[in-house]
mmCIF file of C-alpha atoms in Angstrom:
data_model
loop_
_atom_site.group_PDB
_atom_site.id
_atom_site.type_symbol
_atom_site.label_atom_id
_atom_site.label_comp_id
_atom_site.label_asym_id
_atom_site.label_seq_id
_atom_site.Cartn_x
_atom_site.Cartn_y
_atom_site.Cartn_z
ATOM 1 C CA UNK G 1 -9.259 -13.815 25.524
ATOM 2 C CA UNK G 2 -9.620 -12.373 22.024
ATOM 3 C CA UNK G 3 -10.440 -8.904 23.368
ATOM 4 C CA UNK G 4 -7.349 -9.070 25.602
ATOM 5 C CA UNK G 5 -5.181 -9.990 22.616
ATOM 6 C CA UNK G 6 -6.566 -7.087 20.615
ATOM 7 C CA UNK G 7 -5.924 -4.680 23.487
ATOM 8 C CA UNK G 8 -2.348 -5.911 23.649
ATOM 9 C CA UNK G 9 -2.045 -5.587 19.896
ATOM 10 C CA UNK G 10 -3.215 -1.981 19.959
ATOM 11 C CA UNK G 11 -0.101 -1.183 21.944
ATOM 12 C CA UNK G 12 2.169 -2.957 19.509
ATOM 13 C CA UNK G 13 3.047 -0.131 17.102
ATOM 14 C CA UNK G 14 4.828 2.062 19.647
ATOM 15 C CA UNK G 15 6.588 -1.016 21.056
ATOM 16 C CA UNK G 16 7.569 -2.347 17.660
ATOM 17 C CA UNK G 17 8.642 1.022 16.356
ATOM 18 C CA UNK G 18 10.692 1.625 19.478
ATOM 19 C CA UNK G 19 9.560 5.230 19.863
ATOM 20 C CA UNK G 20 6.716 7.340 21.182
ATOM 21 C CA UNK G 21 4.711 8.655 18.231
ATOM 22 C CA UNK G 22 2.372 11.457 19.251
ATOM 23 C CA UNK G 23 0.319 13.873 17.112
ATOM 24 C CA UNK G 24 3.158 16.381 17.459
ATOM 25 C CA UNK G 25 5.239 14.110 15.201
ATOM 26 C CA UNK G 26 2.949 14.335 12.172
ATOM 27 C CA UNK G 27 0.372 16.537 10.471
ATOM 28 C CA UNK G 28 -2.489 15.325 8.269
ATOM 29 C CA UNK G 29 -3.946 17.738 5.729
ATOM 30 C CA UNK G 30 -6.919 17.678 3.392
ATOM 31 C CA UNK G 31 -5.604 18.923 0.063
ATOM 32 C CA UNK G 32 -9.007 20.107 -1.158
ATOM 33 C CA UNK G 33 -9.623 22.203 1.960
ATOM 34 C CA UNK G 34 -5.943 22.819 2.734
ATOM 35 C CA UNK G 35 -6.540 22.345 6.440
ATOM 36 C CA UNK G 36 -5.530 19.979 9.223
ATOM 37 C CA UNK G 37 -7.617 16.840 9.704
ATOM 38 C CA UNK G 38 -7.394 13.616 11.714
ATOM 39 C CA UNK G 39 -7.373 9.920 10.904
ATOM 40 C CA UNK G 40 -10.929 9.850 12.263
ATOM 41 C CA UNK G 41 -11.973 12.392 9.633
ATOM 42 C CA UNK G 42 -10.665 10.045 6.928
ATOM 43 C CA UNK G 43 -12.403 7.030 8.475
ATOM 44 C CA UNK G 44 -15.671 8.986 8.689
ATOM 45 C CA UNK G 45 -15.454 9.522 4.924
ATOM 46 C CA UNK G 46 -14.852 5.838 4.195
ATOM 47 C CA UNK G 47 -18.547 4.999 3.851
ATOM 48 C CA UNK G 48 -18.283 6.541 0.372
ATOM 49 C CA UNK G 49 -15.031 4.744 -0.468
ATOM 50 C CA UNK G 50 -14.098 1.209 -1.555
ATOM 51 C CA UNK G 51 -10.299 1.456 -1.660
ATOM 52 C CA UNK G 52 -8.003 3.698 0.372
ATOM 53 C CA UNK G 53 -4.553 3.953 -1.205
ATOM 54 C CA UNK G 54 -1.862 4.845 1.331
ATOM 55 C CA UNK G 55 1.298 5.923 -0.487
ATOM 56 C CA UNK G 56 4.208 5.688 1.922
ATOM 57 C CA UNK G 57 7.934 6.189 2.119
ATOM 58 C CA UNK G 58 8.968 2.644 2.964
ATOM 59 C CA UNK G 59 11.427 3.614 5.708
ATOM 60 C CA UNK G 60 9.106 5.992 7.567
ATOM 61 C CA UNK G 61 7.965 4.285 10.771
ATOM 62 C CA UNK G 62 5.668 7.191 11.634
ATOM 63 C CA UNK G 63 3.703 6.573 8.431
ATOM 64 C CA UNK G 64 3.528 2.866 9.300
ATOM 65 C CA UNK G 65 2.111 3.766 12.710
ATOM 66 C CA UNK G 66 -0.559 5.865 10.998
ATOM 67 C CA UNK G 67 -1.333 3.039 8.580
ATOM 68 C CA UNK G 68 -2.009 0.825 11.580
ATOM 69 C CA UNK G 69 -4.158 3.526 13.183
ATOM 70 C CA UNK G 70 -6.161 3.867 9.980
ATOM 71 C CA UNK G 71 -6.582 0.123 9.532
ATOM 72 C CA UNK G 72 -7.619 -0.297 13.168
ATOM 73 C CA UNK G 73 -10.247 2.394 12.677
ATOM 74 C CA UNK G 74 -11.583 0.667 9.576
ATOM 75 C CA UNK G 75 -11.726 -2.669 11.400
ATOM 76 C CA UNK G 76 -13.703 -1.067 14.215
ATOM 77 C CA UNK G 77 -16.108 0.688 11.834
ATOM 78 C CA UNK G 78 -16.484 -2.334 9.504
ATOM 79 C CA UNK G 79 -15.801 -5.346 11.784
ATOM 80 C CA UNK G 80 -16.294 -8.007 9.111
ATOM 81 C CA UNK G 81 -15.714 -5.988 5.964
ATOM 82 C CA UNK G 82 -12.202 -4.543 6.197
ATOM 83 C CA UNK G 83 -9.237 -5.907 4.260
ATOM 84 C CA UNK G 84 -5.557 -5.140 3.852
ATOM 85 C CA UNK G 85 -3.764 -5.147 0.489
ATOM 86 C CA UNK G 86 0.029 -4.948 0.508
ATOM 87 C CA UNK G 87 2.769 -4.203 -1.971
ATOM 88 C CA UNK G 88 5.031 -5.815 0.625
ATOM 89 C CA UNK G 89 3.912 -9.367 -0.264
ATOM 90 C CA UNK G 90 3.946 -10.859 -3.758
ATOM 91 C CA UNK G 91 1.038 -12.722 -5.314
ATOM 92 C CA UNK G 92 2.798 -16.099 -5.397
ATOM 93 C CA UNK G 93 3.039 -15.879 -1.579
ATOM 94 C CA UNK G 94 -0.725 -15.607 -1.019
ATOM 95 C CA UNK G 95 -0.999 -19.272 -0.035
ATOM 96 C CA UNK G 96 1.689 -18.881 2.622
ATOM 97 C CA UNK G 97 0.106 -15.696 3.922
ATOM 98 C CA UNK G 98 -3.307 -17.375 4.128
ATOM 99 C CA UNK G 99 -1.812 -20.328 5.983
ATOM 100 C CA UNK G 100 -0.379 -17.976 8.571
ATOM 101 C CA UNK G 101 -3.610 -15.981 8.910
ATOM 102 C CA UNK G 102 -5.485 -19.247 9.466
ATOM 103 C CA UNK G 103 -3.089 -20.382 12.200
ATOM 104 C CA UNK G 104 -1.623 -23.277 10.223
ATOM 105 C CA UNK G 105 2.031 -22.190 10.125
ATOM 106 C CA UNK G 106 4.426 -20.297 12.381
ATOM 107 C CA UNK G 107 5.340 -16.668 11.919
ATOM 108 C CA UNK G 108 8.915 -17.840 11.339
ATOM 109 C CA UNK G 109 7.726 -19.667 8.226
ATOM 110 C CA UNK G 110 5.729 -16.673 7.058
ATOM 111 C CA UNK G 111 8.824 -14.488 7.228
ATOM 112 C CA UNK G 112 10.972 -16.863 5.220
ATOM 113 C CA UNK G 113 8.526 -18.522 2.822
ATOM 114 C CA UNK G 114 6.550 -15.355 2.028
ATOM 115 C CA UNK G 115 9.770 -13.360 1.606
ATOM 116 C CA UNK G 116 8.789 -10.680 4.126
ATOM 117 C CA UNK G 117 10.526 -7.333 3.821
ATOM 118 C CA UNK G 118 13.444 -6.586 6.185
ATOM 119 C CA UNK G 119 11.344 -3.990 8.022
ATOM 120 C CA UNK G 120 8.355 -6.322 8.413
ATOM 121 C CA UNK G 121 8.207 -5.375 12.099
ATOM 122 C CA UNK G 122 6.547 -2.116 11.030
ATOM 123 C CA UNK G 123 3.824 -3.911 9.058
ATOM 124 C CA UNK G 124 3.388 -6.759 11.520
ATOM 125 C CA UNK G 125 0.791 -5.009 13.745
ATOM 126 C CA UNK G 126 -1.558 -4.668 10.770
ATOM 127 C CA UNK G 127 -1.156 -8.293 9.730
ATOM 128 C CA UNK G 128 -1.692 -9.420 13.320
ATOM 129 C CA UNK G 129 -4.814 -7.268 13.645
ATOM 130 C CA UNK G 130 -6.190 -8.877 10.483
ATOM 131 C CA UNK G 131 -5.278 -12.344 11.762
ATOM 132 C CA UNK G 132 -6.982 -11.839 15.136
ATOM 133 C CA UNK G 133 -10.117 -10.539 13.445
ATOM 134 C CA UNK G 134 -10.135 -13.183 10.676
ATOM 135 C CA UNK G 135 -9.842 -10.536 7.957
ATOM 136 C CA UNK G 136 -8.262 -10.939 4.510
ATOM 137 C CA UNK G 137 -4.774 -9.727 3.674
ATOM 138 C CA UNK G 138 -3.864 -9.563 0.002
ATOM 139 C CA UNK G 139 -0.384 -10.309 -1.256
ATOM 140 C CA UNK G 140 -0.887 -7.845 -4.091
ATOM 141 C CA UNK G 141 2.474 -7.273 -5.744
ATOM 142 C CA UNK G 142 3.843 -8.917 -8.880
ATOM 143 C CA UNK G 143 6.620 -11.447 -8.174
ATOM 144 C CA UNK G 144 9.941 -9.646 -8.522
ATOM 145 C CA UNK G 145 11.356 -12.332 -10.832
ATOM 146 C CA UNK G 146 8.744 -11.331 -13.420
ATOM 147 C CA UNK G 147 9.225 -7.577 -13.087
ATOM 148 C CA UNK G 148 12.947 -8.236 -13.469
ATOM 149 C CA UNK G 149 12.190 -10.344 -16.535
ATOM 150 C CA UNK G 150 10.332 -7.395 -18.066
ATOM 151 C CA UNK G 151 13.138 -4.977 -17.160
ATOM 152 C CA UNK G 152 15.574 -7.197 -19.059
ATOM 153 C CA UNK G 153 13.485 -8.412 -21.973
ATOM 154 C CA UNK G 154 10.285 -6.350 -22.195
ATOM 155 C CA UNK G 155 6.637 -7.159 -21.555
ATOM 156 C CA UNK G 156 6.366 -9.508 -24.519
ATOM 157 C CA UNK G 157 8.719 -11.927 -22.757
ATOM 158 C CA UNK G 158 5.960 -12.734 -20.246
ATOM 159 C CA UNK G 159 4.060 -14.605 -22.962
ATOM 160 C CA UNK G 160 6.607 -17.411 -22.537
ATOM 161 C CA UNK G 161 5.389 -18.083 -18.989
ATOM 162 C CA UNK G 162 3.168 -20.988 -18.030
ATOM 163 C CA UNK G 163 -0.517 -20.510 -17.273
ATOM 164 C CA UNK G 164 0.218 -20.858 -13.566
ATOM 165 C CA UNK G 165 2.919 -18.190 -13.716
ATOM 166 C CA UNK G 166 0.623 -15.833 -15.626
ATOM 167 C CA UNK G 167 -2.043 -16.319 -12.944
ATOM 168 C CA UNK G 168 0.198 -14.380 -10.550
ATOM 169 C CA UNK G 169 0.037 -11.319 -12.819
ATOM 170 C CA UNK G 170 -2.557 -8.945 -14.192
ATOM 171 C CA UNK G 171 -3.953 -10.177 -17.526
ATOM 172 C CA UNK G 172 -1.605 -9.758 -20.450
ATOM 173 C CA UNK G 173 -1.014 -7.526 -22.309
ATOM 174 C CA UNK G 174 -0.488 -4.831 -19.683
ATOM 175 C CA UNK G 175 -1.542 -1.301 -20.588
ATOM 176 C CA UNK G 176 1.569 0.903 -20.707
ATOM 177 C CA UNK G 177 0.077 4.017 -22.259
ATOM 178 C CA UNK G 178 2.328 7.045 -22.245
ATOM 179 C CA UNK G 179 1.194 10.363 -20.840
ATOM 180 C CA UNK G 180 1.403 12.012 -17.420
ATOM 181 C CA UNK G 181 2.584 8.867 -15.625
ATOM 182 C CA UNK G 182 5.245 8.134 -18.228
ATOM 183 C CA UNK G 183 6.503 11.725 -18.110
ATOM 184 C CA UNK G 184 6.653 11.589 -14.321
ATOM 185 C CA UNK G 185 8.473 8.255 -14.410
ATOM 186 C CA UNK G 186 11.065 9.544 -16.900
ATOM 187 C CA UNK G 187 11.684 12.558 -14.690
ATOM 188 C CA UNK G 188 12.220 10.536 -11.514
ATOM 189 C CA UNK G 189 14.545 8.181 -13.396
ATOM 190 C CA UNK G 190 16.716 11.114 -14.442
ATOM 191 C CA UNK G 191 15.635 11.479 -18.061
ATOM 192 C CA UNK G 192 15.377 9.252 -21.131
ATOM 193 C CA UNK G 193 19.126 8.715 -21.280
ATOM 194 C CA UNK G 194 19.141 7.175 -17.809
ATOM 195 C CA UNK G 195 16.287 4.762 -18.602
ATOM 196 C CA UNK G 196 18.052 2.747 -21.304
ATOM 197 C CA UNK G 197 14.813 1.782 -23.041
ATOM 198 C CA UNK G 198 11.119 1.317 -22.256
ATOM 199 C CA UNK G 199 11.506 -1.974 -20.409
ATOM 200 C CA UNK G 200 11.925 -0.436 -16.970
ATOM 201 C CA UNK G 201 8.759 1.605 -17.456
ATOM 202 C CA UNK G 202 6.985 -1.541 -18.595
ATOM 203 C CA UNK G 203 8.052 -3.336 -15.405
ATOM 204 C CA UNK G 204 6.676 -0.419 -13.367
ATOM 205 C CA UNK G 205 3.353 -0.821 -15.171
ATOM 206 C CA UNK G 206 3.345 -4.563 -14.489
ATOM 207 C CA UNK G 207 3.868 -3.781 -10.822
ATOM 208 C CA UNK G 208 1.004 -1.253 -10.780
ATOM 209 C CA UNK G 209 -1.349 -3.379 -12.827
ATOM 210 C CA UNK G 210 -0.865 -6.501 -10.717
ATOM 211 C CA UNK G 211 -1.591 -4.637 -7.491
ATOM 212 C CA UNK G 212 -4.679 -3.098 -9.105
ATOM 213 C CA UNK G 213 -5.804 -6.453 -10.517
ATOM 214 C CA UNK G 214 -5.422 -8.083 -7.094
ATOM 215 C CA UNK G 215 -7.709 -5.460 -5.571
ATOM 216 C CA UNK G 216 -10.216 -5.592 -8.427
ATOM 217 C CA UNK G 217 -10.527 -9.378 -8.192
ATOM 218 C CA UNK G 218 -11.012 -9.144 -4.441
ATOM 219 C CA UNK G 219 -13.753 -6.515 -4.747
ATOM 220 C CA UNK G 220 -15.560 -8.618 -7.328
ATOM 221 C CA UNK G 221 -15.949 -11.381 -4.746
ATOM 222 C CA UNK G 222 -16.182 -9.275 -1.562
ATOM 223 C CA UNK G 223 -18.845 -6.673 -2.179
ATOM 224 C CA UNK G 224 -19.025 -3.931 0.443
ATOM 225 C CA UNK G 225 -15.493 -4.405 1.790
ATOM 226 C CA UNK G 226 -13.204 -1.496 2.584
ATOM 227 C CA UNK G 227 -9.687 -2.158 1.310
ATOM 228 C CA UNK G 228 -6.610 -0.382 2.675
ATOM 229 C CA UNK G 229 -3.895 -0.643 0.014
ATOM 230 C CA UNK G 230 -0.297 0.001 1.115
ATOM 231 C CA UNK G 231 2.293 0.934 -1.498
ATOM 232 C CA UNK G 232 5.192 3.235 -2.201
ATOM 233 C CA UNK G 233 3.971 6.752 -2.847
ATOM 234 C CA UNK G 234 4.885 6.890 -6.533
ATOM 235 C CA UNK G 235 2.436 4.051 -7.293
ATOM 236 C CA UNK G 236 -0.589 6.155 -6.311
ATOM 237 C CA UNK G 237 0.422 9.832 -6.448
ATOM 238 C CA UNK G 238 -1.924 12.012 -8.541
ATOM 239 C CA UNK G 239 -4.168 8.949 -8.861
ATOM 240 C CA UNK G 240 -1.847 7.590 -11.528
ATOM 241 C CA UNK G 241 -0.069 4.212 -11.562
ATOM 242 C CA UNK G 242 -1.949 1.571 -9.592
ATOM 243 C CA UNK G 243 -4.955 3.853 -9.067
ATOM 244 C CA UNK G 244 -5.374 4.439 -12.794
ATOM 245 C CA UNK G 245 -4.943 0.715 -13.453
ATOM 246 C CA UNK G 246 -7.629 -0.091 -10.870
ATOM 247 C CA UNK G 247 -10.065 2.222 -12.607
ATOM 248 C CA UNK G 248 -9.556 0.171 -15.793
ATOM 249 C CA UNK G 249 -10.223 -3.137 -14.031
ATOM 250 C CA UNK G 250 -12.949 -1.861 -11.690
ATOM 251 C CA UNK G 251 -14.381 1.373 -13.150
ATOM 252 C CA UNK G 252 -16.973 1.729 -10.388
ATOM 253 C CA UNK G 253 -14.490 1.411 -7.526
ATOM 254 C CA UNK G 254 -14.523 4.499 -5.331
ATOM 255 C CA UNK G 255 -11.000 5.547 -4.403
ATOM 256 C CA UNK G 256 -9.405 7.809 -1.811
ATOM 257 C CA UNK G 257 -5.678 8.536 -1.823
ATOM 258 C CA UNK G 258 -3.260 9.397 0.979
ATOM 259 C CA UNK G 259 0.369 10.349 0.430
ATOM 260 C CA UNK G 260 2.888 10.491 3.263
ATOM 261 C CA UNK G 261 6.198 12.357 3.223
ATOM 262 C CA UNK G 262 8.887 12.949 5.787
ATOM 263 C CA UNK G 263 9.288 16.611 6.716
ATOM 264 C CA UNK G 264 9.098 19.049 3.839
ATOM 265 C CA UNK G 265 7.458 22.144 5.363
ATOM 266 C CA UNK G 266 6.069 20.148 8.273
ATOM 267 C CA UNK G 267 3.964 23.017 9.669
ATOM 268 C CA UNK G 268 3.515 25.025 6.487
ATOM 269 C CA UNK G 269 2.926 22.831 3.429
ATOM 270 C CA UNK G 270 3.908 24.022 -0.012
ATOM 271 C CA UNK G 271 0.459 23.694 -1.577
ATOM 272 C CA UNK G 272 1.804 24.308 -5.046
ATOM 273 C CA UNK G 273 3.692 21.033 -4.585
ATOM 274 C CA UNK G 274 1.200 18.957 -2.599
ATOM 275 C CA UNK G 275 -2.301 19.952 -3.715
ATOM 276 C CA UNK G 276 -2.529 17.500 -6.633
ATOM 277 C CA UNK G 277 -0.648 14.554 -5.122
ATOM 278 C CA UNK G 278 -3.462 12.983 -3.088
ATOM 279 C CA UNK G 279 -6.761 13.619 -1.336
ATOM 280 C CA UNK G 280 -4.852 13.782 1.937
ATOM 281 C CA UNK G 281 -1.183 14.338 2.638
ATOM 282 C CA UNK G 282 0.675 13.399 5.793
ATOM 283 C CA UNK G 283 3.890 15.153 6.751
ATOM 284 C CA UNK G 284 5.998 13.391 9.365
ATOM 285 C CA UNK G 285 8.724 14.646 11.665
ATOM 286 C CA UNK G 286 12.192 14.407 10.135
ATOM 287 C CA UNK G 287 13.736 14.229 13.630
ATOM 288 C CA UNK G 288 12.324 10.767 14.262
ATOM 289 C CA UNK G 289 14.668 7.900 13.316
ATOM 290 C CA UNK G 290 14.083 6.050 10.048
ATOM 291 C CA UNK G 291 13.961 2.335 9.336
ATOM 292 C CA UNK G 292 17.164 0.845 8.017
#
């Protein structure tokens, strides 16, 4: 029965996404070799990797399909040692997520009580694959009420929280060192004038650090596991953000990064733009519909 369920699940992405996603709809490139590769090539390299960061555009269903394909490959290669870590669930929802994975509550309750994203249907096949194979899924992200608190009042305001509240976050104080990541963040925000202070950058660092801390704590307990971390691309581009934070918490963790983008020289990448962003880049077809 289990094997039948898994076979049915394998067909879920194309059903859930409501479209036929074939290799003609995406291209995967190695940035070091600047050549086309496959998901299998990435999986074959995973024996030397502890954490695979997949930086996505959140509304790109093609990237979500490839995330599932990658996770499925990891589950097949490491049947009892693959795990999923998700920006899409917040740390204070881990209990609810675990209850669902263990068959204690309905999916309806997971969606409401764990505050699932509106496009959860795209992530659902990965969660279901983990559930059927009894594999861990990490609710890795900092609760939004605390990132909002930092945006309004700065990182120091978190010291007012209770011990239980602080347990949902990376250890305080959070490292918010300036440098390449800060410069990149200022640029994407539209310059210093648009930022209205350092608080918004501090909240970004809290976000990154909590995801990294979640992974680091997991690896400390689960030696030998392969973790697929899903997050928005900015969090892991150029191995900054959450990747840099992970290296502080788990210096020996071996990391591979993937960055996915819709279109943008689909068949002829601009290597001046892409070569430093990740170990692998994925370019997806702009003609396919996006999530709303």
